[in-house]
Coordinates of C-alpha atoms in Angstrom, one line a residue:
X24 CA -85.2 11.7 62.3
X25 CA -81.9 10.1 63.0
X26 CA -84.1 7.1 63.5
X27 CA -85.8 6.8 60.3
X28 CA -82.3 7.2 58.4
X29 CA -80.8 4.9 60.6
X30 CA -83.8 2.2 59.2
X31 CA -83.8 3.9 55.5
X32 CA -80.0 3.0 55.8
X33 CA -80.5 -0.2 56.9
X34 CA -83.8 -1.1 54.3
X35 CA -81.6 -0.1 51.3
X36 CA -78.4 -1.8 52.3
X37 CA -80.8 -5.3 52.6
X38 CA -82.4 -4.5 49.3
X39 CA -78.9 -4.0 48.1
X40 CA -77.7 -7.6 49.1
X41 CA -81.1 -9.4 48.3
X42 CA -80.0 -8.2 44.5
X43 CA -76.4 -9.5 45.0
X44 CA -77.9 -12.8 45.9
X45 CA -80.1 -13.1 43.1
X46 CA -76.9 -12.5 40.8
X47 CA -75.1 -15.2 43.0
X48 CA -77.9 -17.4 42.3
X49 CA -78.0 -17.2 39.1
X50 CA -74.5 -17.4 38.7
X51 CA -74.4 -21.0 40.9
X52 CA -77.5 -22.4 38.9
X53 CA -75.6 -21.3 35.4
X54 CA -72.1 -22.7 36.9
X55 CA -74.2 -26.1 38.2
X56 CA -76.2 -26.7 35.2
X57 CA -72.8 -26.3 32.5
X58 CA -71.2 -28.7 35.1
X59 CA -73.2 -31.6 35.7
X60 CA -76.4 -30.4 33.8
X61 CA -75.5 -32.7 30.7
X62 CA -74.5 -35.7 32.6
X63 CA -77.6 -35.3 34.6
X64 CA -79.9 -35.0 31.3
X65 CA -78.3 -37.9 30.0
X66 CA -78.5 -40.2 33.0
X67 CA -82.4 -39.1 33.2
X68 CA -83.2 -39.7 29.3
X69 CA -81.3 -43.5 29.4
X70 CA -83.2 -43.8 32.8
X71 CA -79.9 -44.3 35.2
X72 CA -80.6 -41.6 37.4
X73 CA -83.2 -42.1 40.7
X74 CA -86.5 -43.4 40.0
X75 CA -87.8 -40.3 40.6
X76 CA -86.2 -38.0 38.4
X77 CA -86.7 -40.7 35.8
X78 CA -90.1 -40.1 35.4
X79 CA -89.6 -36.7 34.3
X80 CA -89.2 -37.5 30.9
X81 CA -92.1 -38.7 28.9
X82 CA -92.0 -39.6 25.3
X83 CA -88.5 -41.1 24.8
X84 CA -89.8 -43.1 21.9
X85 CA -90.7 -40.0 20.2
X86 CA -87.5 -37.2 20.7
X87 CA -84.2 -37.8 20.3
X88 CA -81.6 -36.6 23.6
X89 CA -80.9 -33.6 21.8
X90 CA -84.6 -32.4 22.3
X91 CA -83.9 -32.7 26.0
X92 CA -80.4 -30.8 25.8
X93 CA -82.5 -28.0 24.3
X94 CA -85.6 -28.3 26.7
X95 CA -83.7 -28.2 29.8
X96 CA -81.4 -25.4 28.5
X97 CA -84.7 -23.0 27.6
X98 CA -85.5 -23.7 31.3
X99 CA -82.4 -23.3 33.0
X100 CA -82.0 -19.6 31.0
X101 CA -85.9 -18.6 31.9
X102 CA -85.1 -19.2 35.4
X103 CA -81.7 -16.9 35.2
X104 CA -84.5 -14.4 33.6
X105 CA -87.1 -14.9 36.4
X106 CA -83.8 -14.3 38.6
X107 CA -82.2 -11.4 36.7
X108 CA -85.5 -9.8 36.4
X109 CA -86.0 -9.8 40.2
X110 CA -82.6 -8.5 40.9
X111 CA -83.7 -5.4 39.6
X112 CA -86.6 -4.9 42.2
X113 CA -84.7 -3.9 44.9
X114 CA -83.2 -0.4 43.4
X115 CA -86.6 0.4 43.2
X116 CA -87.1 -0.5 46.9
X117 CA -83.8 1.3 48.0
X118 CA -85.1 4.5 46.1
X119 CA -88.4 4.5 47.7
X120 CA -86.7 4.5 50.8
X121 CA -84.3 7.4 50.3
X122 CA -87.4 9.6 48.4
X123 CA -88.5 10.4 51.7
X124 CA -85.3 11.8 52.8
X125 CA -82.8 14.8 51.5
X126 CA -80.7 13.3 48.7
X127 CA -76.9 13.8 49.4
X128 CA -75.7 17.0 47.1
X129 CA -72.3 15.8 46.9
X130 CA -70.9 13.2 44.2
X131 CA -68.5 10.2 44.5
X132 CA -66.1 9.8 41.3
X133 CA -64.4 6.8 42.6
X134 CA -61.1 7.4 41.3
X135 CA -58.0 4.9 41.5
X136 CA -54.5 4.3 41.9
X137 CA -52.5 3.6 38.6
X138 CA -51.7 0.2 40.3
X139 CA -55.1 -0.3 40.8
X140 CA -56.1 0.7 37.4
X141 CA -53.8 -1.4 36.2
X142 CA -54.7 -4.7 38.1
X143 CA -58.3 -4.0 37.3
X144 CA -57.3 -3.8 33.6
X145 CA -55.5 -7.1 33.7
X146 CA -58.3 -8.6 35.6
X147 CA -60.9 -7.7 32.9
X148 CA -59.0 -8.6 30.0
X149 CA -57.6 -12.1 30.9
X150 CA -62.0 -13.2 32.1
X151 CA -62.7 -11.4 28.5
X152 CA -60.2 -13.8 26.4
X153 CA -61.0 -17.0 28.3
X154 CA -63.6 -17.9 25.4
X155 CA -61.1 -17.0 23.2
X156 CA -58.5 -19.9 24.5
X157 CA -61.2 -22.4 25.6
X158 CA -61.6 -23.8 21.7
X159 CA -59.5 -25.0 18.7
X160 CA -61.5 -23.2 16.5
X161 CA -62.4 -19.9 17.3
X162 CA -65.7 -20.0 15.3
X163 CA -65.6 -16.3 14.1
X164 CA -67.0 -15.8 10.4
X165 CA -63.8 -14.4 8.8
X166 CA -61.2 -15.8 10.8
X167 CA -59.9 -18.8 8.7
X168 CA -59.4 -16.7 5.7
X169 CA -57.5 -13.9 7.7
X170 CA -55.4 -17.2 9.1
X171 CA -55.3 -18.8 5.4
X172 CA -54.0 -15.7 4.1
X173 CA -51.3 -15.2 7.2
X174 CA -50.0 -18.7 6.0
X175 CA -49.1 -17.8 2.5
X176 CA -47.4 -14.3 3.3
X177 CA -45.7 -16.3 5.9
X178 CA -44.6 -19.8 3.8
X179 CA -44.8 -18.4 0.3
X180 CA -41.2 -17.9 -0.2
X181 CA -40.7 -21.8 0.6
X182 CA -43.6 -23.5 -0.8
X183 CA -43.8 -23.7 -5.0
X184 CA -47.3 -24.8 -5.1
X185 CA -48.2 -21.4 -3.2
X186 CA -46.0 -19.5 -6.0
X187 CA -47.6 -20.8 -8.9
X188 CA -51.1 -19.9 -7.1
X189 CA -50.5 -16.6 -5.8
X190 CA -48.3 -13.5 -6.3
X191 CA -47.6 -11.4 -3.9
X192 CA -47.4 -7.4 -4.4
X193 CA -47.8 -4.2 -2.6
X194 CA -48.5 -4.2 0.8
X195 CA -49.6 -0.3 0.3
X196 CA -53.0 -0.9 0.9
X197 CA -55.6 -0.3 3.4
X198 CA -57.2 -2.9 6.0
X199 CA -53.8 -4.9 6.4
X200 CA -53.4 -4.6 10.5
X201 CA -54.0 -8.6 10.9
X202 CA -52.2 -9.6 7.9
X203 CA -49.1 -7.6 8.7
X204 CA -49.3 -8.5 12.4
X205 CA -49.5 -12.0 11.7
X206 CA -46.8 -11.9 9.2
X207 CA -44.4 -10.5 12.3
X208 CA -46.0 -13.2 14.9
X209 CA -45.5 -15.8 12.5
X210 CA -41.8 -15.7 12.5
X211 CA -42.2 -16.2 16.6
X212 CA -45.1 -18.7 17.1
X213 CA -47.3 -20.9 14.9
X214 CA -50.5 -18.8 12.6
X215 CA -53.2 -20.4 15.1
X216 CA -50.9 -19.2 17.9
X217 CA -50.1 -15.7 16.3
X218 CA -54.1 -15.5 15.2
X219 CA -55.0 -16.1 19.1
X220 CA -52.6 -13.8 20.4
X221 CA -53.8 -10.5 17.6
X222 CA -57.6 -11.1 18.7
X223 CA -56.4 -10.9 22.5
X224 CA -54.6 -8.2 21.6
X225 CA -57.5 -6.2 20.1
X226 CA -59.3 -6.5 22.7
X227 CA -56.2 -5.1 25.2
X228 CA -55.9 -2.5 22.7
X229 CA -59.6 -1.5 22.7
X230 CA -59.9 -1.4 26.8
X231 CA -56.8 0.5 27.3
X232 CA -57.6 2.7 24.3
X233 CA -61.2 3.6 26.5
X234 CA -59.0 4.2 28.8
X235 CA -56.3 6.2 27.6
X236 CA -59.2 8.2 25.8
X237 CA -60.8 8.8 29.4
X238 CA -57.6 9.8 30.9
X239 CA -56.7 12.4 28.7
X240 CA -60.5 14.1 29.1
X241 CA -60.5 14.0 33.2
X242 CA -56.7 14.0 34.1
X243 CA -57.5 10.8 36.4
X244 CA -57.9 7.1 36.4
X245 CA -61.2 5.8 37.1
X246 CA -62.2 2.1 36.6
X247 CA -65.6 3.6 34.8
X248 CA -64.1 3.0 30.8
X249 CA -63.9 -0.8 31.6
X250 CA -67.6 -1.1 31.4
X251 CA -66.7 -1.1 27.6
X252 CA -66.0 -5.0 28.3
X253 CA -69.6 -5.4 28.3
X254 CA -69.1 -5.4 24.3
X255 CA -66.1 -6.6 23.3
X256 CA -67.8 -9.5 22.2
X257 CA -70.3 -8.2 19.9
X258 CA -71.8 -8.6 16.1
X259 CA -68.7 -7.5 14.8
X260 CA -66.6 -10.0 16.1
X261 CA -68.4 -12.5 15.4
X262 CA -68.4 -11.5 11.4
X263 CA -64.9 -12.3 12.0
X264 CA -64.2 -8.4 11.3
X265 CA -60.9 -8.5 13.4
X266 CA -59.0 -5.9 11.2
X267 CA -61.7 -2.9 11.7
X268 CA -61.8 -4.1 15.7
X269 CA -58.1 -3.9 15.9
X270 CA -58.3 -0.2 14.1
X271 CA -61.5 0.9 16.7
X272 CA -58.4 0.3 19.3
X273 CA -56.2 2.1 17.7
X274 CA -58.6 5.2 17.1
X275 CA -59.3 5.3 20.8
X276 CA -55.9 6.1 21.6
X277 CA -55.0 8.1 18.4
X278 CA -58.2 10.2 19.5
X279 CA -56.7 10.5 22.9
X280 CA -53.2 11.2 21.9
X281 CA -54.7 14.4 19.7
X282 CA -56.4 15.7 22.6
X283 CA -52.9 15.0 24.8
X284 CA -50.8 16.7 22.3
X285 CA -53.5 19.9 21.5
X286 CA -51.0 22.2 23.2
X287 CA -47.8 21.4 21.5
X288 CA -46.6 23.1 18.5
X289 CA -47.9 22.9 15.3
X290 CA -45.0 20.7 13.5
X291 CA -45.3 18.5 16.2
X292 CA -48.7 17.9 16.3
X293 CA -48.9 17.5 12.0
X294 CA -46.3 14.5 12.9
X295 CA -47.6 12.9 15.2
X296 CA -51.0 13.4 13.8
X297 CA -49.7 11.9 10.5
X298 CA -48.4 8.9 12.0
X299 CA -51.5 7.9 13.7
X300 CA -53.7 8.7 10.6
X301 CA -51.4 6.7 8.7
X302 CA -51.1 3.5 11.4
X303 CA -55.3 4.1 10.7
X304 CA -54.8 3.5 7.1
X305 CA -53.1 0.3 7.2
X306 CA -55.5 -1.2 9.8
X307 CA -59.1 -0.2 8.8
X308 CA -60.2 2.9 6.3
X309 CA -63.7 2.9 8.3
X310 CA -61.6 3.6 11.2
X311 CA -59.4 5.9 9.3
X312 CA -62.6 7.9 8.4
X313 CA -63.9 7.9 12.0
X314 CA -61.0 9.5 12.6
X315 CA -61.3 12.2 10.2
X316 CA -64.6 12.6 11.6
X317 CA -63.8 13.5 15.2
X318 CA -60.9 15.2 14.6
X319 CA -62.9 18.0 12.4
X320 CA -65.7 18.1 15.4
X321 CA -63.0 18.2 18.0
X322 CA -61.0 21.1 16.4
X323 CA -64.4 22.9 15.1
X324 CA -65.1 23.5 18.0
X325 CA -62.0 23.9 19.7
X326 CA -61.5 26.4 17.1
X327 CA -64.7 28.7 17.9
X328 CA -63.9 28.9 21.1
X329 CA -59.9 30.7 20.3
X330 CA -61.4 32.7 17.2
X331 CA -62.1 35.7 19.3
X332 CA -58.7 35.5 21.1
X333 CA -56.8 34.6 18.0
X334 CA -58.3 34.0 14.5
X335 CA -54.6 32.7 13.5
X336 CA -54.3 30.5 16.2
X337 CA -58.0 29.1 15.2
X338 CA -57.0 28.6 11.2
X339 CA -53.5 26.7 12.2
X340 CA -55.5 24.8 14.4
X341 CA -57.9 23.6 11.5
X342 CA -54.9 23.8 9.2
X343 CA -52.9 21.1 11.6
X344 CA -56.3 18.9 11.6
X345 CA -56.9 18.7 8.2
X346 CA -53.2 18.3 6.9
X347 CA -52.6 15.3 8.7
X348 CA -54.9 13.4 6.4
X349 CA -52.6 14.1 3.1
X350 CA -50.7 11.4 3.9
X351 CA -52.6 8.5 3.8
X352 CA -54.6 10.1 1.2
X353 CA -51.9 9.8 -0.9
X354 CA -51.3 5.9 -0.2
X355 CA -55.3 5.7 -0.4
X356 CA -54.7 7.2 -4.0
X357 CA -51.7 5.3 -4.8
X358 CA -53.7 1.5 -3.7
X359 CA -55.5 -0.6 -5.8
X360 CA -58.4 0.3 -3.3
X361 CA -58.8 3.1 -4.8
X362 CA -60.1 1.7 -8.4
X363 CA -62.9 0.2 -6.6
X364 CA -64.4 4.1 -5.7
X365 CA -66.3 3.1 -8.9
X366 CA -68.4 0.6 -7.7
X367 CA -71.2 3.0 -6.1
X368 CA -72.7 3.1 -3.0
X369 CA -76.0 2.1 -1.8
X370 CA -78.3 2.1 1.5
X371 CA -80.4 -0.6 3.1
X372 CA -83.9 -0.7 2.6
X373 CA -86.3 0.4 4.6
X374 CA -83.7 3.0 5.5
X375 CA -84.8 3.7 9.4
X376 CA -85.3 0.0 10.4
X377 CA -81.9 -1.2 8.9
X378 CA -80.1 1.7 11.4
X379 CA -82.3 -0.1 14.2
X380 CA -81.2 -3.5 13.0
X381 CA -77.9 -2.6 13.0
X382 CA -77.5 -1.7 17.1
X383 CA -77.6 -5.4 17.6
X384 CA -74.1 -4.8 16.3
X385 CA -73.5 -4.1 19.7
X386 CA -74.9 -7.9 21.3
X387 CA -72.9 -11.0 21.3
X388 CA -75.2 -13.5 19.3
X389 CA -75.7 -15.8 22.6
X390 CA -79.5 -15.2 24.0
X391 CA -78.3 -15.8 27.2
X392 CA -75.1 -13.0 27.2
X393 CA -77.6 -10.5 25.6
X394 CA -80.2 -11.6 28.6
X395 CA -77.5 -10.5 31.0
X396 CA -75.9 -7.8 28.9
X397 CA -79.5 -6.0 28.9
X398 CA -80.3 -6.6 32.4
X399 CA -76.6 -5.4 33.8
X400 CA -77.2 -2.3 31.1
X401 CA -80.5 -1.7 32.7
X402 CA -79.3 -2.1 36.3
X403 CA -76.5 0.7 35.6
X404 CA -79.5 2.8 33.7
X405 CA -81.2 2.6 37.0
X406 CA -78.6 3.2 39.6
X407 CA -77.3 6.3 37.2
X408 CA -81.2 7.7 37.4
X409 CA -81.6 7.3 40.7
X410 CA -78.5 7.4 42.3
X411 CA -76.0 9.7 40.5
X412 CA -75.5 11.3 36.8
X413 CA -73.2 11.1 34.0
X414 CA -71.1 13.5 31.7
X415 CA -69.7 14.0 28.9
X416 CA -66.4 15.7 28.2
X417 CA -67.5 19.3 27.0
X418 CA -64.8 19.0 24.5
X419 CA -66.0 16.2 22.5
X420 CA -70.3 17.4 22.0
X421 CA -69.4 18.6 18.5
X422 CA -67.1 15.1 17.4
X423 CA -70.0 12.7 19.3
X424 CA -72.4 14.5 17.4
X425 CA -70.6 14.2 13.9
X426 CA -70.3 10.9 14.9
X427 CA -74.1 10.1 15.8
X428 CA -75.2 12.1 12.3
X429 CA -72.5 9.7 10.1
X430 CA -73.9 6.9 11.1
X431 CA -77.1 8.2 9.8
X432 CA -76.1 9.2 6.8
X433 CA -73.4 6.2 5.7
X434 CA -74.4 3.9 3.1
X435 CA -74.7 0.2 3.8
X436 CA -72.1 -0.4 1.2
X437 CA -69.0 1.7 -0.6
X438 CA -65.7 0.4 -2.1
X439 CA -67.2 -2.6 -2.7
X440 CA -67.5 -3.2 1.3
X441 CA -70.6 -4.0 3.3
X442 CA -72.1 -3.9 6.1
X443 CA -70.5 -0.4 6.3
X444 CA -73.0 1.3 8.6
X445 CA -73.5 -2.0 10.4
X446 CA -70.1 -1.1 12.2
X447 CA -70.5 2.3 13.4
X448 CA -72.6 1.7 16.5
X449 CA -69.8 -0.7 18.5
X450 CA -66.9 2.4 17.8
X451 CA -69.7 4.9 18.9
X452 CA -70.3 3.2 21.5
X453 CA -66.5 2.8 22.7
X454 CA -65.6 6.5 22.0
X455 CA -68.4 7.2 23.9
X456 CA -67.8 5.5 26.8
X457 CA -64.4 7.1 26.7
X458 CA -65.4 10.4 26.6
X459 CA -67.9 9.8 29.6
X460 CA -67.6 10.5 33.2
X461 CA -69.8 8.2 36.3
X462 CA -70.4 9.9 39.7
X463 CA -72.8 8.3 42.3
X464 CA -74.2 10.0 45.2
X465 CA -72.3 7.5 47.6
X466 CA -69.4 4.7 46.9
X467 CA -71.6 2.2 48.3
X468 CA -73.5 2.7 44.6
X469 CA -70.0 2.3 43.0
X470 CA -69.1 -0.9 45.2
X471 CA -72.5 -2.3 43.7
X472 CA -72.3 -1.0 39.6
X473 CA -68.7 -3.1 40.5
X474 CA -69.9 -5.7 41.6
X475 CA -72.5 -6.2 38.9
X476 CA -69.4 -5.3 36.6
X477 CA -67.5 -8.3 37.9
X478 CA -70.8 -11.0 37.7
X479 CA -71.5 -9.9 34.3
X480 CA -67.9 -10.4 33.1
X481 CA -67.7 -14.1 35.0
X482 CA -70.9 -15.0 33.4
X483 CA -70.7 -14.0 29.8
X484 CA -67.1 -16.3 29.9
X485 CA -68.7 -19.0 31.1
X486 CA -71.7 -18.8 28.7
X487 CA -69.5 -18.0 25.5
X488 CA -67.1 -21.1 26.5
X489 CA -69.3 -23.5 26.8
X490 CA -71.5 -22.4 23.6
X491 CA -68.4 -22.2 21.8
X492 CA -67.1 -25.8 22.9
X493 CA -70.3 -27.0 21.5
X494 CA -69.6 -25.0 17.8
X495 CA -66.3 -26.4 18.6
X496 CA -67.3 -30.2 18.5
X497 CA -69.3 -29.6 15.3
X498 CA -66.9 -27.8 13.4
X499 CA -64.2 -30.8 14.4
X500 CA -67.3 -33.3 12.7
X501 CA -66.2 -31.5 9.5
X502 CA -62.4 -31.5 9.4

């Protein structure tokens, strides 16, 4: 017996490392190819290479350089397939191998110093916003007129021209956290600078808001909630939707702070409750709503749970919840926004395929990030299976599943706002995260989910930079 674990030990540990070696390959093949791959390409098509790689391209005559770019770019990604693909053999292998043996009872949570948690944290974030600093245009949809508009609340009060175009009023109105963050940057660095610097921001604010969230749930630090890197860059972003990004951060930690402050008194919680529904208000009212949202499911059914011990204690509770929502319904009232409640609502059609449609919300528009977003996803889906289980915080089944039947039921448009269902799934998704708990049956499995954590992140900057220096070049064509 003590043989055969000694060699079951041994067989997955190997299979273990022939999957990190896949991922190493693929990551020196993607590194090689966005190093000397174009050079290489070039040398080949105008025949300055060897004479034997010269001969690799036929019909010169016929297709332009740019067909070879493209060629040689399909292959290099369906080899990093082939190679992904096959990294995922090996947990199969490893389970076989420990089938035949008594599973471990015991679980591994991994937890971690708040040094530790912090380095990790800063580690994540700066390989997230290297795409982010690698350009001069950041090509995100709505960006420039998020930056256009910082420049007039900024330079309006010295510039004529921009007087006679524009006039500027209340500032009582809803999705304003980039405009009013920017007009505070601005006084301190240039708008391109300031405009970096908020969508680096939002994505701080949305990592440490996971983790905040996760915190608050589990009473301990665990380096689990940073696998919601995996999607800060998603559909969203790339719309350019920066305000309702910024406000997904801040929900994470206003949902957290509710749950830190659920034992306080009453007053104190319908302030500091207030404040953070308000902050919601001025950066995104989808966020606002989510808020609203789980909230009610949090305190429904914290609330059944005290009814038999105290019915009062139960309706104050509910009381608390709800009252901290007068307040920015009042400036919601008070807003221009609210003239546009006239303009209907309506739902994508055919209804169940739009909801599909809109999880690829939660991909990054690059086929070759998605590749390896999907294949890391799976690879955790497997090891999870397998290998361990995961939770979710008792506490938040009724607000998860108020958030799960919203995005169901929202409209594709309302307030003269679309694509309002199309956001739903990448705040789902964070809250969710948050409010989950990973244990593995050993923390050799966590070393390796790690690991994959790590090559994933590396990857996707690498990817993103280099499709975004070529956006970058085209958009510079146009100046």
């Amino acid at each position: 017996m003590h043989s055969f674990k000694h060699f079951s030990d041994g067989f997955c540990k190997r299979n273990i490392i022939s999957s990190c070696l896949l991922w190493i390959a693929a990551l020196i093949l993607l590194l090689s190819y966005h190093h000397w791959g174009p050079t290489l390409i070039s040398d080949i098509y105008y025949q300055k290479s060897f004479s034997f790689l010269n001969g690799l391209f036929e019909g010169r005559d016929s297709q332009s350089l740019d067909f070879y770019y493209a060629k040689s770019a399909h292959l290099i990604y369906a080899t990093i397939t082939i190679l992904l693909s096959l990294s995922l053999l090996p947990y199969f292998f490893a389970y076989a191998a420990h089938s035949r043996k008594t599973l471990p009872k015991a679980y591994y949570r991994a937890d971690i110093s708040l040094a530790a948690g912090l380095m990790a944290f800063c580690l994540v974030f700066i390989v997230s916003i290297i795409p982010l600093n690698s350009v001069e245009y950041v090509p995100l949809l709505d960006y420039p007129f998020h930056i256009a508009r910082a420049y007039i609340l900024n330079f309006w009060s010295g510039i004529p021209s921009l007087q006679d175009r524009y006039d500027i009023q209340s500032f009582i109105l809803p999705n304003m956290g980039m405009d009013l963050s920017l007009l505070l940057l601005g006084k301190f660095l240039s708008i391109d600078a300031a405009g970096r610097v908020f969508v680096s921001l939002t994505f701080g604010i949305m990592l440490g808001g996971c983790m905040f969230l996760y915190t608050r749930l589990y009473k301990h630090l665990s380096l689990w909630p940073l696998v919601s890197s995996f999607f800060l860059f998603n559909g969203i972003l790339l719309l350019g939707f920066v305000n309702y990004l910024f406000g997904i951060g801040l929900l994470l930690w206003a949902i957290g702070l509710w749950i830190q402050i659920g034992h306080m008194h009453p007053w104190v919680r319908f302030l500091i409750g207030t404040l953070a529904a308000t902050a919601l208000f001025f950066a995104h009212l989808v966020a606002l709503g989510l808020y609203a949202i789980v909230v009610a499911g949090y305190e429904l059914q914290r609330s059944a749970g005290t009814f038999r011990r105290s019915a009062r204690n139960a309706a104050t509770d509910l009381a608390v919840g709800a009252a901290i929502f007068l307040l920015p319904l009042l400036l919601f009232l008070i807003s221009s926004t609210a003239g546009e409640a006239e303009s209907g609502i309506s739902y994508a059609k055919p209804f169940v395929l739009k909801k599909l449609i809109a999880l690829n919300s939660l991909l990054s528009g690059n086929s070759l990030v998605n590749l390896l977003q999907l294949t890391v996803i799976a690879r955790y889906l497997l090891i999870v299976i397998l290998h361990g289980r995961l939770q979710i915080a008792r506490p938040m089944y009724l607000a998860l599943t108020f958030l799960a039947i919203s995005y169901l039921l929202l409209p594709s448009q309302a307030l003269s706002g679309g694509l309002l269902d199309y956001r739903i799934p990448i705040a789902i998704t964070f809250i969710t995260i948050g409010c989950t708990k990973l244990e593995l049956r050993s923390r050799a499995w966590h070393q390796v989910a790690l690991i994959g954590m790590a090559g994933f992140l590396v990857l996707r900057s690498i990817a993103l930079s280099h499709n975004w220096s070529r956006d970058d070049e085209v958009i510079k064509e146009y100046r």
